[in-house]
Structure formats: C-alpha cells, structure tokens
Amino acid sequence: MKEQECFYGTQPFKVRSFIQPCQFIFHDDQVSFSQDRKKVLYATSFLIGRAAKWIEPYFSNLSNQDANYLLNSWSLFEYQLFTLFGDPNEVRKAEEDLDSLTYISEFRIFVSIIGNWGEKALIHHFRE
C-alpha cells in the first residue's frame, strides 16, 4: 500500500484522493482504527498549509469526548473537509462528464460501423 500523501487544502479535486487512501488504511487495519477519533487524528497528521490552519484550533480541546465534536467523528471530519476544501460543483461536473462519456461511447459505436473514414474526418465530426 502506498504512503498517505499530505493534503494542503488548495486544490479541490484532491480532497477525494486524500480521503480514499485513508479509508483503505482504516479498512486494512481495523484494530488500530477501531474508533473514529483515531481515524481523524491519523488523517489530520497529513494536513498541511490551509488545511492544517483549519484543524489547528480543534487541537486546543483534545479532551472533548462529545461524539459530535469534529475530532471524534470521521463522518463529520470528512463532510467538513469536502465542504471547506472540495469542489462545490463536483456533482454538476460529473453529470456533464457523464453526458460527454455517453456521447463518446455513441461516437465510437458509429465509427466502428462506418469503418475507415480517415482520422481528420472523424476528428471533425467528433468536435461537432
């Protein structure tokens, strides 16, 4: 398993690629990460820059055992990370990408039926 990368909080598209490896590690070592607090503290150790500045004030209250406190809830931590540092248009962009994917799939089907039209002609029709 590759090492966890740091998260700076400056590139919205990297939130998901920061969270996923954490989840793999938690799944792979369920004994060490049996509590949400351990998961959150592990993940926060990889926050740098803006993301570290955001989480820093929470460390002044490490003794807080409330289940709804950010450091004690993986789901709350994950939600806040996506809300503060993620792409607010992620769903809309995925929908647009899905539309493009559907078009590309249909285009490839037609190209396979048509045969050899030549690359320039195909590129022209694809862009239309």
PDB file of C-alpha atoms in Angstrom:
ATOM      1  CA  MET A   1       0.000   0.000   0.000  1.00  0.00           C
ATOM      2  CA  LYS A   2       1.390   3.415  -0.893  1.00  0.00           C
ATOM      3  CA  GLU A   3       2.050   6.028   1.765  1.00  0.00           C
ATOM      4  CA  GLN A   4      -0.557   8.639   2.577  1.00  0.00           C
ATOM      5  CA  GLU A   5       0.053  11.945   0.806  1.00  0.00           C
ATOM      6  CA  CYS A   6      -0.281  15.291   2.536  1.00  0.00           C
ATOM      7  CA  PHE A   7      -3.292  17.486   1.869  1.00  0.00           C
ATOM      8  CA  TYR A   8      -2.784  21.240   1.568  1.00  0.00           C
ATOM      9  CA  GLY A   9      -6.373  22.358   1.035  1.00  0.00           C
ATOM     10  CA  THR A  10      -5.565  24.375  -2.077  1.00  0.00           C
ATOM     11  CA  GLN A  11      -6.762  22.001  -4.810  1.00  0.00           C
ATOM     12  CA  PRO A  12     -10.430  20.973  -4.532  1.00  0.00           C
ATOM     13  CA  PHE A  13     -10.037  17.961  -6.808  1.00  0.00           C
ATOM     14  CA  LYS A  14      -7.534  16.411  -4.361  1.00  0.00           C
ATOM     15  CA  VAL A  15      -9.939  16.009  -1.429  1.00  0.00           C
ATOM     16  CA  ARG A  16     -11.238  12.676  -2.660  1.00  0.00           C
ATOM     17  CA  SER A  17      -7.716  11.427  -3.442  1.00  0.00           C
ATOM     18  CA  PHE A  18      -6.727  12.326   0.130  1.00  0.00           C
ATOM     19  CA  ILE A  19      -9.731  10.632   1.772  1.00  0.00           C
ATOM     20  CA  GLN A  20      -9.674   7.380  -0.234  1.00  0.00           C
ATOM     21  CA  PRO A  21      -6.245   6.122   0.881  1.00  0.00           C
ATOM     22  CA  CYS A  22      -7.213   6.904   4.470  1.00  0.00           C
ATOM     23  CA  GLN A  23     -10.293   4.726   4.090  1.00  0.00           C
ATOM     24  CA  PHE A  24      -8.206   1.900   2.609  1.00  0.00           C
ATOM     25  CA  ILE A  25      -5.814   2.076   5.553  1.00  0.00           C
ATOM     26  CA  PHE A  26      -8.701   2.097   8.045  1.00  0.00           C
ATOM     27  CA  HIS A  27     -10.248  -0.917   6.350  1.00  0.00           C
ATOM     28  CA  ASP A  28      -6.938  -2.761   6.195  1.00  0.00           C
ATOM     29  CA  ASP A  29      -6.130  -2.153   9.888  1.00  0.00           C
ATOM     30  CA  GLN A  30      -9.483  -2.214  11.664  1.00  0.00           C
ATOM     31  CA  VAL A  31      -7.863  -2.965  15.018  1.00  0.00           C
ATOM     32  CA  SER A  32      -5.740   0.199  15.062  1.00  0.00           C
ATOM     33  CA  PHE A  33      -8.540   2.326  13.631  1.00  0.00           C
ATOM     34  CA  SER A  34     -11.473   0.952  15.594  1.00  0.00           C
ATOM     35  CA  GLN A  35     -12.525   4.422  16.790  1.00  0.00           C
ATOM     36  CA  ASP A  36     -13.416   7.481  14.734  1.00  0.00           C
ATOM     37  CA  ARG A  37     -11.129   9.639  16.854  1.00  0.00           C
ATOM     38  CA  LYS A  38      -8.106   7.540  15.837  1.00  0.00           C
ATOM     39  CA  LYS A  39      -9.094   7.860  12.181  1.00  0.00           C
ATOM     40  CA  VAL A  40      -9.464  11.638  12.399  1.00  0.00           C
ATOM     41  CA  LEU A  41      -6.207  12.135  14.296  1.00  0.00           C
ATOM     42  CA  TYR A  42      -4.382   9.954  11.770  1.00  0.00           C
ATOM     43  CA  ALA A  43      -5.789  11.944   8.834  1.00  0.00           C
ATOM     44  CA  THR A  44      -5.087  15.311  10.471  1.00  0.00           C
ATOM     45  CA  SER A  45      -1.415  14.386  10.776  1.00  0.00           C
ATOM     46  CA  PHE A  46      -1.245  14.728   6.974  1.00  0.00           C
ATOM     47  CA  LEU A  47      -2.858  18.173   6.765  1.00  0.00           C
ATOM     48  CA  ILE A  48      -0.519  20.983   5.707  1.00  0.00           C
ATOM     49  CA  GLY A  49      -0.952  24.696   4.939  1.00  0.00           C
ATOM     50  CA  ARG A  50      -4.549  25.939   4.748  1.00  0.00           C
ATOM     51  CA  ALA A  51      -5.933  22.587   5.823  1.00  0.00           C
ATOM     52  CA  ALA A  52      -3.653  22.498   8.881  1.00  0.00           C
ATOM     53  CA  LYS A  53      -4.662  26.046   9.839  1.00  0.00           C
ATOM     54  CA  TRP A  54      -8.309  24.987   9.697  1.00  0.00           C
ATOM     55  CA  ILE A  55      -7.881  21.980  12.012  1.00  0.00           C
ATOM     56  CA  GLU A  56      -5.401  23.577  14.427  1.00  0.00           C
ATOM     57  CA  PRO A  57      -7.962  25.248  16.763  1.00  0.00           C
ATOM     58  CA  TYR A  58      -9.638  21.877  17.395  1.00  0.00           C
ATOM     59  CA  PHE A  59      -6.452  20.531  18.980  1.00  0.00           C
ATOM     60  CA  SER A  60      -6.767  23.002  21.848  1.00  0.00           C
ATOM     61  CA  ASN A  61      -9.765  20.969  23.004  1.00  0.00           C
ATOM     62  CA  LEU A  62      -8.440  17.402  22.704  1.00  0.00           C
ATOM     63  CA  SER A  63     -10.140  16.411  25.954  1.00  0.00           C
ATOM     64  CA  ASN A  64     -13.600  16.911  24.417  1.00  0.00           C
ATOM     65  CA  GLN A  65     -15.211  13.447  24.234  1.00  0.00           C
ATOM     66  CA  ASP A  66     -18.513  14.588  22.696  1.00  0.00           C
ATOM     67  CA  ALA A  67     -19.395  12.293  19.788  1.00  0.00           C
ATOM     68  CA  ASN A  68     -20.384  15.327  17.696  1.00  0.00           C
ATOM     69  CA  TYR A  69     -17.015  17.033  18.177  1.00  0.00           C
ATOM     70  CA  LEU A  70     -15.075  17.128  14.906  1.00  0.00           C
ATOM     71  CA  LEU A  71     -12.053  15.206  16.189  1.00  0.00           C
ATOM     72  CA  ASN A  72     -14.324  12.379  17.404  1.00  0.00           C
ATOM     73  CA  SER A  73     -16.370  11.844  14.244  1.00  0.00           C
ATOM     74  CA  TRP A  74     -14.881  10.582  10.987  1.00  0.00           C
ATOM     75  CA  SER A  75     -18.077  11.317   9.044  1.00  0.00           C
ATOM     76  CA  LEU A  76     -18.160  14.906  10.353  1.00  0.00           C
ATOM     77  CA  PHE A  77     -14.463  15.373   9.599  1.00  0.00           C
ATOM     78  CA  GLU A  78     -14.922  14.011   6.075  1.00  0.00           C
ATOM     79  CA  TYR A  79     -18.013  16.176   5.497  1.00  0.00           C
ATOM     80  CA  GLN A  80     -16.197  19.311   6.680  1.00  0.00           C
ATOM     81  CA  LEU A  81     -13.174  18.534   4.530  1.00  0.00           C
ATOM     82  CA  PHE A  82     -15.362  18.219   1.421  1.00  0.00           C
ATOM     83  CA  THR A  83     -17.416  21.293   2.352  1.00  0.00           C
ATOM     84  CA  LEU A  84     -14.444  23.561   3.033  1.00  0.00           C
ATOM     85  CA  PHE A  85     -11.878  22.310   0.541  1.00  0.00           C
ATOM     86  CA  GLY A  86     -13.762  20.292  -2.075  1.00  0.00           C
ATOM     87  CA  ASP A  87     -15.199  21.313  -5.412  1.00  0.00           C
ATOM     88  CA  PRO A  88     -18.678  22.808  -4.851  1.00  0.00           C
ATOM     89  CA  ASN A  89     -19.550  21.908  -8.445  1.00  0.00           C
ATOM     90  CA  GLU A  90     -18.327  18.314  -8.275  1.00  0.00           C
ATOM     91  CA  VAL A  91     -21.753  16.753  -8.883  1.00  0.00           C
ATOM     92  CA  ARG A  92     -22.592  19.111 -11.762  1.00  0.00           C
ATOM     93  CA  LYS A  93     -19.197  18.476 -13.364  1.00  0.00           C
ATOM     94  CA  ALA A  94     -19.658  14.704 -13.010  1.00  0.00           C
ATOM     95  CA  GLU A  95     -23.060  14.992 -14.698  1.00  0.00           C
ATOM     96  CA  GLU A  96     -21.501  16.942 -17.578  1.00  0.00           C
ATOM     97  CA  ASP A  97     -18.687  14.400 -17.830  1.00  0.00           C
ATOM     98  CA  LEU A  98     -21.265  11.609 -17.928  1.00  0.00           C
ATOM     99  CA  ASP A  99     -23.018  13.339 -20.830  1.00  0.00           C
ATOM    100  CA  SER A 100     -19.671  13.533 -22.660  1.00  0.00           C
ATOM    101  CA  LEU A 101     -18.951   9.914 -21.878  1.00  0.00           C
ATOM    102  CA  THR A 102     -22.283   8.873 -23.347  1.00  0.00           C
ATOM    103  CA  TYR A 103     -21.544  10.912 -26.481  1.00  0.00           C
ATOM    104  CA  ILE A 104     -18.074   9.400 -26.795  1.00  0.00           C
ATOM    105  CA  SER A 105     -19.462   5.873 -26.427  1.00  0.00           C
ATOM    106  CA  GLU A 106     -22.079   6.508 -29.114  1.00  0.00           C
ATOM    107  CA  PHE A 107     -19.476   8.115 -31.371  1.00  0.00           C
ATOM    108  CA  ARG A 108     -17.217   5.070 -31.072  1.00  0.00           C
ATOM    109  CA  ILE A 109     -20.107   2.766 -31.937  1.00  0.00           C
ATOM    110  CA  PHE A 110     -20.844   4.743 -35.118  1.00  0.00           C
ATOM    111  CA  VAL A 111     -17.149   4.839 -36.063  1.00  0.00           C
ATOM    112  CA  SER A 112     -16.922   1.065 -35.714  1.00  0.00           C
ATOM    113  CA  ILE A 113     -19.914   0.703 -38.057  1.00  0.00           C
ATOM    114  CA  ILE A 114     -18.683   3.252 -40.619  1.00  0.00           C
ATOM    115  CA  GLY A 115     -15.185   1.878 -40.834  1.00  0.00           C
ATOM    116  CA  ASN A 116     -12.230   3.879 -42.115  1.00  0.00           C
ATOM    117  CA  TRP A 117     -13.282   7.471 -42.739  1.00  0.00           C
ATOM    118  CA  GLY A 118      -9.888   8.883 -42.036  1.00  0.00           C
ATOM    119  CA  GLU A 119      -8.669  10.480 -38.849  1.00  0.00           C
ATOM    120  CA  LYS A 120      -9.253  14.126 -39.880  1.00  0.00           C
ATOM    121  CA  ALA A 121     -12.871  13.495 -40.841  1.00  0.00           C
ATOM    122  CA  LEU A 122     -13.524  11.642 -37.601  1.00  0.00           C
ATOM    123  CA  ILE A 123     -11.961  14.409 -35.504  1.00  0.00           C
ATOM    124  CA  HIS A 124     -14.088  16.994 -37.320  1.00  0.00           C
ATOM    125  CA  HIS A 125     -17.311  15.060 -36.669  1.00  0.00           C
ATOM    126  CA  PHE A 126     -16.377  14.346 -33.068  1.00  0.00           C
ATOM    127  CA  ARG A 127     -15.943  18.055 -32.334  1.00  0.00           C
ATOM    128  CA  GLU A 128     -19.283  18.985 -33.923  1.00  0.00           C
TER     129      GLU A 128
END
